[in-house]
Tab-separated table of C-alpha atoms and ligand atoms in Angstrom:
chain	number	residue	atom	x	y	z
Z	1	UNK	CA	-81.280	115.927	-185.473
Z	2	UNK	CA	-81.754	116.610	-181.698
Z	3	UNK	CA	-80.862	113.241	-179.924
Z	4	UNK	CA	-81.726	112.852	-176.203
Z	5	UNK	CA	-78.398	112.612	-174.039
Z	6	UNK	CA	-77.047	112.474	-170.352
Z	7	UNK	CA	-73.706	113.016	-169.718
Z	8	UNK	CA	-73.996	110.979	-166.808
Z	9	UNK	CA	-75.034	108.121	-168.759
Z	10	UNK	CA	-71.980	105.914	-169.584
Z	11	UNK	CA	-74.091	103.728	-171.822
Z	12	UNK	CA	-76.070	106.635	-173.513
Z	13	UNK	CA	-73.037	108.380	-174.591
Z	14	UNK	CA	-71.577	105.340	-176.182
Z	15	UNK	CA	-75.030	104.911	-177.860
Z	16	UNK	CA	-75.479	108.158	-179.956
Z	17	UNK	CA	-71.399	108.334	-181.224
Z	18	UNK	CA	-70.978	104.607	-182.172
Z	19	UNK	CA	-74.388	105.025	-185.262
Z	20	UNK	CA	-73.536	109.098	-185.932
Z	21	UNK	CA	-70.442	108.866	-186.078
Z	22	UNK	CA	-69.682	112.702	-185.717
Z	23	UNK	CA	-66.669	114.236	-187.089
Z	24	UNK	CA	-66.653	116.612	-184.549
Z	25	UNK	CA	-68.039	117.286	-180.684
Z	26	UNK	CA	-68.455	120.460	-179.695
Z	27	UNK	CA	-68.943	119.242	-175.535
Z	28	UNK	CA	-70.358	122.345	-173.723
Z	29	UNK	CA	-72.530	120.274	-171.577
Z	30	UNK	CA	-71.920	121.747	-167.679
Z	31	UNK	CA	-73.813	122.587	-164.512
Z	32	UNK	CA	-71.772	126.090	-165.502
Z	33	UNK	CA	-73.415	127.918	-162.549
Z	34	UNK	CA	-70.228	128.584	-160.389
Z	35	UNK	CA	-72.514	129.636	-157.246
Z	36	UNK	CA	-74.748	126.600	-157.482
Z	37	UNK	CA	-71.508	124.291	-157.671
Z	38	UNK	CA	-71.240	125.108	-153.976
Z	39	UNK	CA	-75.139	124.128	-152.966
Z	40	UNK	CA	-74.230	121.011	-155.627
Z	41	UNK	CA	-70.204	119.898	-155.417
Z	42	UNK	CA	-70.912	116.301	-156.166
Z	43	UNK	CA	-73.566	116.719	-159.040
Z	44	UNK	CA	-71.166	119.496	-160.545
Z	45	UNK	CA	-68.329	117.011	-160.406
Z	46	UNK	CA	-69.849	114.050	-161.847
Z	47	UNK	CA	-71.639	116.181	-164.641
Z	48	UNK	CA	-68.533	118.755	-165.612
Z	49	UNK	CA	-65.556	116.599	-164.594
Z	50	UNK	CA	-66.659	112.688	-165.467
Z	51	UNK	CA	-68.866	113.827	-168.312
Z	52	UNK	CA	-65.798	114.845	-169.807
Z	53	UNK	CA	-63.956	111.565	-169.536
Z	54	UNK	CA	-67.589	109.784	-170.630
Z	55	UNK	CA	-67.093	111.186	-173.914
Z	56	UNK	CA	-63.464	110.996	-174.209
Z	57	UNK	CA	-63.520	106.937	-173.514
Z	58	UNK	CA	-66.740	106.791	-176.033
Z	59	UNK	CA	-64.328	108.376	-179.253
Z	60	UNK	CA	-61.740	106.399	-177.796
Z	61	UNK	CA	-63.404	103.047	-177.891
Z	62	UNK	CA	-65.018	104.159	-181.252
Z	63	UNK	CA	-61.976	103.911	-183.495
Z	64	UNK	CA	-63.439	107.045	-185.279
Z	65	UNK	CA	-61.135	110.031	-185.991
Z	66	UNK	CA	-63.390	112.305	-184.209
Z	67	UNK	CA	-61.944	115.891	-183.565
Z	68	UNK	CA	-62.951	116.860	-180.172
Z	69	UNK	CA	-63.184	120.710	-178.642
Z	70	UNK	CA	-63.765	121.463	-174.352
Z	71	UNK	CA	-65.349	123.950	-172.882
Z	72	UNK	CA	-62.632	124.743	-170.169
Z	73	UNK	CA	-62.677	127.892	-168.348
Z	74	UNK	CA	-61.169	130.944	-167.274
Z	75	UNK	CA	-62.738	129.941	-163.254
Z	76	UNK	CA	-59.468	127.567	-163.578
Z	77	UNK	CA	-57.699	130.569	-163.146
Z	78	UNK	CA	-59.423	131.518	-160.305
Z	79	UNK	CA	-57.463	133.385	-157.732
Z	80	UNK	CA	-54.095	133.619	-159.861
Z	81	UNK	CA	-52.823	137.144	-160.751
Z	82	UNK	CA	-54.021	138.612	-164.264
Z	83	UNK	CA	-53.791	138.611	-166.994
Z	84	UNK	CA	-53.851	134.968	-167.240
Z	85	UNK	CA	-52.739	133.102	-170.192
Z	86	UNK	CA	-51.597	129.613	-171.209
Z	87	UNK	CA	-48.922	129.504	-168.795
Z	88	UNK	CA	-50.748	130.520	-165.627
Z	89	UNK	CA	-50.976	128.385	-162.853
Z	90	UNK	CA	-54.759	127.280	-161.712
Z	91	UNK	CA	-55.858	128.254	-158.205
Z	92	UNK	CA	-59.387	127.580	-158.560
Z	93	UNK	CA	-62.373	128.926	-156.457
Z	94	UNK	CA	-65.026	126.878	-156.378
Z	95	UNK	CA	-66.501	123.323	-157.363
Z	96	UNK	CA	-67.119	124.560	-160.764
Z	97	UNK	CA	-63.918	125.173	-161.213
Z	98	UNK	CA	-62.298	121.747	-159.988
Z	99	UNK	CA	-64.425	119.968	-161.779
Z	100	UNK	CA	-63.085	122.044	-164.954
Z	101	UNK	CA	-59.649	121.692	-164.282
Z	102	UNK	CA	-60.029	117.665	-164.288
Z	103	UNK	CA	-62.006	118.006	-167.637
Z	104	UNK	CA	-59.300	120.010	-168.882
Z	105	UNK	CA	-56.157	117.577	-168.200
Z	106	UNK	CA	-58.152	114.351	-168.877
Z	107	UNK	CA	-58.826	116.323	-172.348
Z	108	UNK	CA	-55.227	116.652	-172.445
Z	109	UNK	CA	-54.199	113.251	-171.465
Z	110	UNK	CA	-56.482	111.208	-174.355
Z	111	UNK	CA	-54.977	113.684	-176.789
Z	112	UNK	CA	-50.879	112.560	-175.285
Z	113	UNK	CA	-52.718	108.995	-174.571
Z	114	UNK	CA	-54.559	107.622	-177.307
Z	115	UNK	CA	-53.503	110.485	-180.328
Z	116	UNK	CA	-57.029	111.930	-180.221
Z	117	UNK	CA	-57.424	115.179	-181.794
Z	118	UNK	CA	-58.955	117.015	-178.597
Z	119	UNK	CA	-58.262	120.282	-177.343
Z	120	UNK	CA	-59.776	122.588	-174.742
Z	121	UNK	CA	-60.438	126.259	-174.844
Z	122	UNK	CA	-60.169	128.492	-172.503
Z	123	UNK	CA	-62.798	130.837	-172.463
Z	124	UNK	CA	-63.458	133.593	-170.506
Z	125	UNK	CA	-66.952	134.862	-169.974
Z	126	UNK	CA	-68.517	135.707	-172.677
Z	127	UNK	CA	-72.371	136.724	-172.849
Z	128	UNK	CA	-75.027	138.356	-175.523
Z	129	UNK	CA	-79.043	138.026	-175.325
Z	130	UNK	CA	-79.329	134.604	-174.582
Z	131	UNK	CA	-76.892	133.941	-172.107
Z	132	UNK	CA	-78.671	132.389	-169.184
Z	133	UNK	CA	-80.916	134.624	-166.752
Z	134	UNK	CA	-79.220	133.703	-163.570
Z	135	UNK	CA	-75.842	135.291	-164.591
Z	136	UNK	CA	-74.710	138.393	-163.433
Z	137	UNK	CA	-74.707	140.038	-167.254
Z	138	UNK	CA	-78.274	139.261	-167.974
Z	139	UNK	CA	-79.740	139.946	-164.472
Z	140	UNK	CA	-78.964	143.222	-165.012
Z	141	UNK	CA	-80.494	144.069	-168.585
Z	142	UNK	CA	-83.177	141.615	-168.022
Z	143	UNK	CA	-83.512	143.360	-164.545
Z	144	UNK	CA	-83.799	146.891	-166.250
Z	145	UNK	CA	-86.663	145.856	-169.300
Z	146	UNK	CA	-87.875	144.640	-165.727
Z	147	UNK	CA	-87.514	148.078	-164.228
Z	148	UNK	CA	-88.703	149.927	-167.495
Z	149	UNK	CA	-91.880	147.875	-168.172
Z	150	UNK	CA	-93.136	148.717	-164.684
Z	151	UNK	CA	-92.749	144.682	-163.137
Z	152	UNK	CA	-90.460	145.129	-160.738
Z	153	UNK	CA	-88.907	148.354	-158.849
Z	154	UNK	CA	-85.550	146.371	-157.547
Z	155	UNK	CA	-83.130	144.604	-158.598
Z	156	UNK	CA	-81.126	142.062	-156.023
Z	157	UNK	CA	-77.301	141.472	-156.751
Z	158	UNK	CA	-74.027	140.342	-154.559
Z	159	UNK	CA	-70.595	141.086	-155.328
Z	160	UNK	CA	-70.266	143.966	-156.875
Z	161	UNK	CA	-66.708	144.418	-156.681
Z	162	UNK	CA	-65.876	141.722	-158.978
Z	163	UNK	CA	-64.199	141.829	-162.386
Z	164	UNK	CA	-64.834	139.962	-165.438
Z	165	UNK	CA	-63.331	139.524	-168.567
Z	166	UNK	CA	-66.573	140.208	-170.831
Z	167	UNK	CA	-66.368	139.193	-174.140
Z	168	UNK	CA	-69.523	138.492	-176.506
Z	169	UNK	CA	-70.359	135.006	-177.566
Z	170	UNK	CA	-71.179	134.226	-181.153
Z	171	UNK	CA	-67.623	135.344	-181.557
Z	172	UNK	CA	-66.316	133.123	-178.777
Z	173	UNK	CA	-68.126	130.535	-180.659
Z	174	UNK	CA	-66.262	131.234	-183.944
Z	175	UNK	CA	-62.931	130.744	-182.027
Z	176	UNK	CA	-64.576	126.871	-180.697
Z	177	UNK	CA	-64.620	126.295	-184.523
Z	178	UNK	CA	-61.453	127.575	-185.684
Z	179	UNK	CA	-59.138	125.488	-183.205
Z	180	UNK	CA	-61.414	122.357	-184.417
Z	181	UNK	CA	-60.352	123.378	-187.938
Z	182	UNK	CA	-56.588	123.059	-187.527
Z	183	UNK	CA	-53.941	121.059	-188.315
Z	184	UNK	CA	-53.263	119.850	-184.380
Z	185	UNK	CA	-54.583	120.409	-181.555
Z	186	UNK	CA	-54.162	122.657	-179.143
Z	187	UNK	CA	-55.390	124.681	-176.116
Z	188	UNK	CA	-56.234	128.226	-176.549
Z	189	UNK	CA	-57.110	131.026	-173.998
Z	190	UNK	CA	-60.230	132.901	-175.584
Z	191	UNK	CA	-60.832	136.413	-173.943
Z	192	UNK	CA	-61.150	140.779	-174.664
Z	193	UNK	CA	-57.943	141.600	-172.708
Z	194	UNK	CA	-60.356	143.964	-170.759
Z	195	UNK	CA	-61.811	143.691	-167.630
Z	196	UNK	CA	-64.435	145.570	-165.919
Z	197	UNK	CA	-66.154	145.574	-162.759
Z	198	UNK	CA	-70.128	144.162	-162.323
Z	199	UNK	CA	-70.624	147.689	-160.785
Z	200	UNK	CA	-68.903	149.674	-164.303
Z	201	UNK	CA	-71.873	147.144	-166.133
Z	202	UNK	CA	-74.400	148.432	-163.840
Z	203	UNK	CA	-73.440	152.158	-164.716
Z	204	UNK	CA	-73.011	151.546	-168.097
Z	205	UNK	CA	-76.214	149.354	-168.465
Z	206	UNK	CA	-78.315	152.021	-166.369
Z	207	UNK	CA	-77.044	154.775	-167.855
Z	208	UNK	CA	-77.521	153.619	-171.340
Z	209	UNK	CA	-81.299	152.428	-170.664
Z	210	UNK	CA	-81.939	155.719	-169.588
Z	211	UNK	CA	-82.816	154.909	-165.738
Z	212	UNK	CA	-79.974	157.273	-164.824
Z	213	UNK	CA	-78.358	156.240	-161.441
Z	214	UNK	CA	-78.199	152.597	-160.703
Z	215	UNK	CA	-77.494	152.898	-156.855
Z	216	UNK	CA	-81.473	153.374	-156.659
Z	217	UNK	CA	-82.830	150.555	-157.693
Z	218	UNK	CA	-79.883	148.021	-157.191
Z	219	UNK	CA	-79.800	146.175	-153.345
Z	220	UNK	CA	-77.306	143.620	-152.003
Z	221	UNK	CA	-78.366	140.186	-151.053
Z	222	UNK	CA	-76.065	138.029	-149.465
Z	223	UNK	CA	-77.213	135.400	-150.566
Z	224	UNK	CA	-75.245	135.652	-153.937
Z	225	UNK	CA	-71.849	135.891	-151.960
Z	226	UNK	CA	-70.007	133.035	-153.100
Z	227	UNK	CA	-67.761	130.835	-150.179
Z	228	UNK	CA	-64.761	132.094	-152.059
Z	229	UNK	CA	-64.775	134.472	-154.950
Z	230	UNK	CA	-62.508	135.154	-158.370
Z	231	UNK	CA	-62.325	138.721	-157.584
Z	232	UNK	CA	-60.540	139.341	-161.312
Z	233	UNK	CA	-59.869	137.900	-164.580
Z	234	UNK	CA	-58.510	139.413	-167.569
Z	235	UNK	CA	-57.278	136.919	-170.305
Z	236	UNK	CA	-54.677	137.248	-172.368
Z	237	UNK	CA	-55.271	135.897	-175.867
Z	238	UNK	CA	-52.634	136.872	-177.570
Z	239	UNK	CA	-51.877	132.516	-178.848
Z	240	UNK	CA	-55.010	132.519	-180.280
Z	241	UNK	CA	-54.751	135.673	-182.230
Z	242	UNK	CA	-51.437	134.299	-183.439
Z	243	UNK	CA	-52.593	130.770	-184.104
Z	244	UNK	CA	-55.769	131.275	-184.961
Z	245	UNK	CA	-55.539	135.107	-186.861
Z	246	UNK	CA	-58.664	135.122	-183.880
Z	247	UNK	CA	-58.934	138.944	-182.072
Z	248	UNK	CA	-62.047	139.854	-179.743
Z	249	UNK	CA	-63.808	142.591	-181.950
Z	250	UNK	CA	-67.064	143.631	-179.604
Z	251	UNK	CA	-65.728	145.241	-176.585
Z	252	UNK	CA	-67.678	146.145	-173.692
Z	253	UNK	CA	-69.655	148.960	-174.206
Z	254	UNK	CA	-70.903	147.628	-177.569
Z	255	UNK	CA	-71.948	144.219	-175.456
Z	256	UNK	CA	-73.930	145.991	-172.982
Z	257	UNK	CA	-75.932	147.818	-175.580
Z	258	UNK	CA	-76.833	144.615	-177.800
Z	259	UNK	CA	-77.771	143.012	-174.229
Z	260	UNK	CA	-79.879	146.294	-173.204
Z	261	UNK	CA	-81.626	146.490	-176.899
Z	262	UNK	CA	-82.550	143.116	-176.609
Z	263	UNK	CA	-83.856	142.666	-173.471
Z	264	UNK	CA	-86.074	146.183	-174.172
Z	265	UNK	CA	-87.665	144.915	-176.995
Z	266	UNK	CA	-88.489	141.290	-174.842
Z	267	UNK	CA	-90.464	143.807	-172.772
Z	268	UNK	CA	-91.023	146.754	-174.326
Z	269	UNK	CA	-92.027	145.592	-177.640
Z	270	UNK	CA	-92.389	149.656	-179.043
Z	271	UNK	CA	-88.467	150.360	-178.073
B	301	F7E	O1	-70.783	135.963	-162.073
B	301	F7E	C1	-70.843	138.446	-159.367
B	301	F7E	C2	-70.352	137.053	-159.033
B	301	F7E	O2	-72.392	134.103	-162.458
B	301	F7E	C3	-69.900	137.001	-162.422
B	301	F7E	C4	-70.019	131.024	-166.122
B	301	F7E	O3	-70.447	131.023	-167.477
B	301	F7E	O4	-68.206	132.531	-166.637
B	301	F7E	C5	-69.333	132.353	-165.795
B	301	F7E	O5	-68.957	132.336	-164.424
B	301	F7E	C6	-69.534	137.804	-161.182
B	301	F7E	C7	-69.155	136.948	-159.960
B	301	F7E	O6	-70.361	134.356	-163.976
B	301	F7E	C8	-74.423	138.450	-158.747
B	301	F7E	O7	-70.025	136.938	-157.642
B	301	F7E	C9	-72.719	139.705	-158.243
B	301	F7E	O8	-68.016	137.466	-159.371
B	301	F7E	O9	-72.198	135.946	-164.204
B	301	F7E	P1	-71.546	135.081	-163.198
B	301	F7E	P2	-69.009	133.629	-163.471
B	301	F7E	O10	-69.122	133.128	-162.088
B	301	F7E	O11	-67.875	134.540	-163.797
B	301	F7E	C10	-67.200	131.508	-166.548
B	301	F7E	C11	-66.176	131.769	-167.621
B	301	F7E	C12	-67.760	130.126	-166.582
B	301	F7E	O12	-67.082	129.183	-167.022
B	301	F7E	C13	-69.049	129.865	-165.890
B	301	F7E	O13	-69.665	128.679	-166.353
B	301	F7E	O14	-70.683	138.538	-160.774
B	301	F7E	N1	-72.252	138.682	-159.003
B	301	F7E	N2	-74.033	139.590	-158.069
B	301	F7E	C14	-73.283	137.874	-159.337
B	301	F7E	N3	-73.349	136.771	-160.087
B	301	F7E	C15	-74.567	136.177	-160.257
B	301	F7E	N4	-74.664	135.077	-161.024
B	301	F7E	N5	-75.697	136.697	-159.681
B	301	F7E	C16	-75.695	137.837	-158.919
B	301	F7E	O15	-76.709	138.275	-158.399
């Protein structure tokens, strides 16, 4: 069933646990843009950061024995030194990230709290055909069907010096699942151990497509600088893998060709 919901609606929230009585919440509810979080601090905090707690004191006040899972982030990372794990401090970068970083310990504090089964992962990006089109991944291969099918002849990008940890999601999603499906909770870093730069996905995504050198058709807009930037990530996911027996398997090459192929066939149905 598809309810409506608001996660800045106290009363709302309250309203749809209390009659389905879930057995688990899988709360991946954000404004998850990282560069809008600077044109929107306040709306990003009250959505990403009180959200969280809206839910928390909803299972709380429930009485149910509902198991609950995060969506924390590597951007709580933010500036630290790779690879970041468990263990590494946050030194975040951005409103987005705050906000994530108070979602993350007041997940932590109802589990220590109240004995709530609620953990938070920590996932680093992770992408695949329908991640949203204003992220950097998708730009670019929806950018290059784009390019291909004749609609546009440029494609407008900022920081291209910046490296991600890019892993693909349905697997990411499988590792959401898994820590729900434990005997206690607990929070998990989720990431490749690779990183690569949004100019190596450019070459690789070009190249691949078949439009040969990127550097003509891509052109920097400053207006996708961010205040401050996370200029690398690489996670380091090695507590899952022994907690969980969960291991990254499609590595980046593989993940830009699924995002390429399907993006082609969205506008080049003959590909
Ligand atoms: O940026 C650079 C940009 O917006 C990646 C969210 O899901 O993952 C995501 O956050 C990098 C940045 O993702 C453009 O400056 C260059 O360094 O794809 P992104 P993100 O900020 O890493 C984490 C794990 C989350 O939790 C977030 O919710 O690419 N970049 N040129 C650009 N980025 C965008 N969006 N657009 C550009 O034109």
């Amino acid at each position: 069933f598809l309810h409506y919901g608001d996660l800045t609606d106290t009363g709302n929230i309250e309203k749809l646990i209390n009659p389905i009585k879930p057995d688990e919440i899988y709360h991946l509810g954000a404004q998850s843009h990282v560069r809008v979080s600077f044109d929107m601090p306040e709306y990003t905090a009250n959505v990403d950061a009180l959200g969280t707690l809206r839910i928390l004191e909803a299972i709380k006040d429930s009485g149910l024995p509902i198991k609950f899972y995060n969506a924390a982030s590597s951007e709580m990372f933010g500036s630290s030194a790779p690879p970041q794990n468990e263990k590494t401090l946050f030194h975040p970068r951005s409103p987005y990230a705050v906000s994530k970083i108070i979602s993350y310990y007041t997940t932590q504090n109802y589990r220590e709290a109240y004995d709530i089964f609620a953990c938070s992962g920590i996932l680093f990006n992770h992408e695949g055909p329908r991640r949203g089109e204003s992220f950097v991944t998708r730009k670019i291969t929806l950018g290059i069907s784009r390019i291909k099918a004749g609609l546009d002849q440029k494609l407008y990008l900022g920081n291209l010096e910046a490296k991600r940890d890019w892993g693909f999601a349905p697997e990411y999603v499988e590792a959401m699942w898994l820590m729900l499906q434990q005997p206690s909770p607990d929070d998990l870093v989720i990431a490749t151990g690779e990183t690569h730069s949004v100019k190596d996905f450019l070459g690789e995504s070009f190249n691949y497509a078949g439009l040969g050198d990127w550097q003509k058709y891509v052109e920097i807009d400053p207006r996708y600088y961010r205040p401050a930037e996370v200029e690398v990530l690489v996670g380091d996911s090695s507590k899952a893998k022994e907690k969980l027996g969960w291991e990254a398997k499609t590595k980046f090459n593989d993940l830009v060709k699924i995002m390429v192929d399907a993006d082609l066939k969205q506008h080049n149905p003959k590909v």
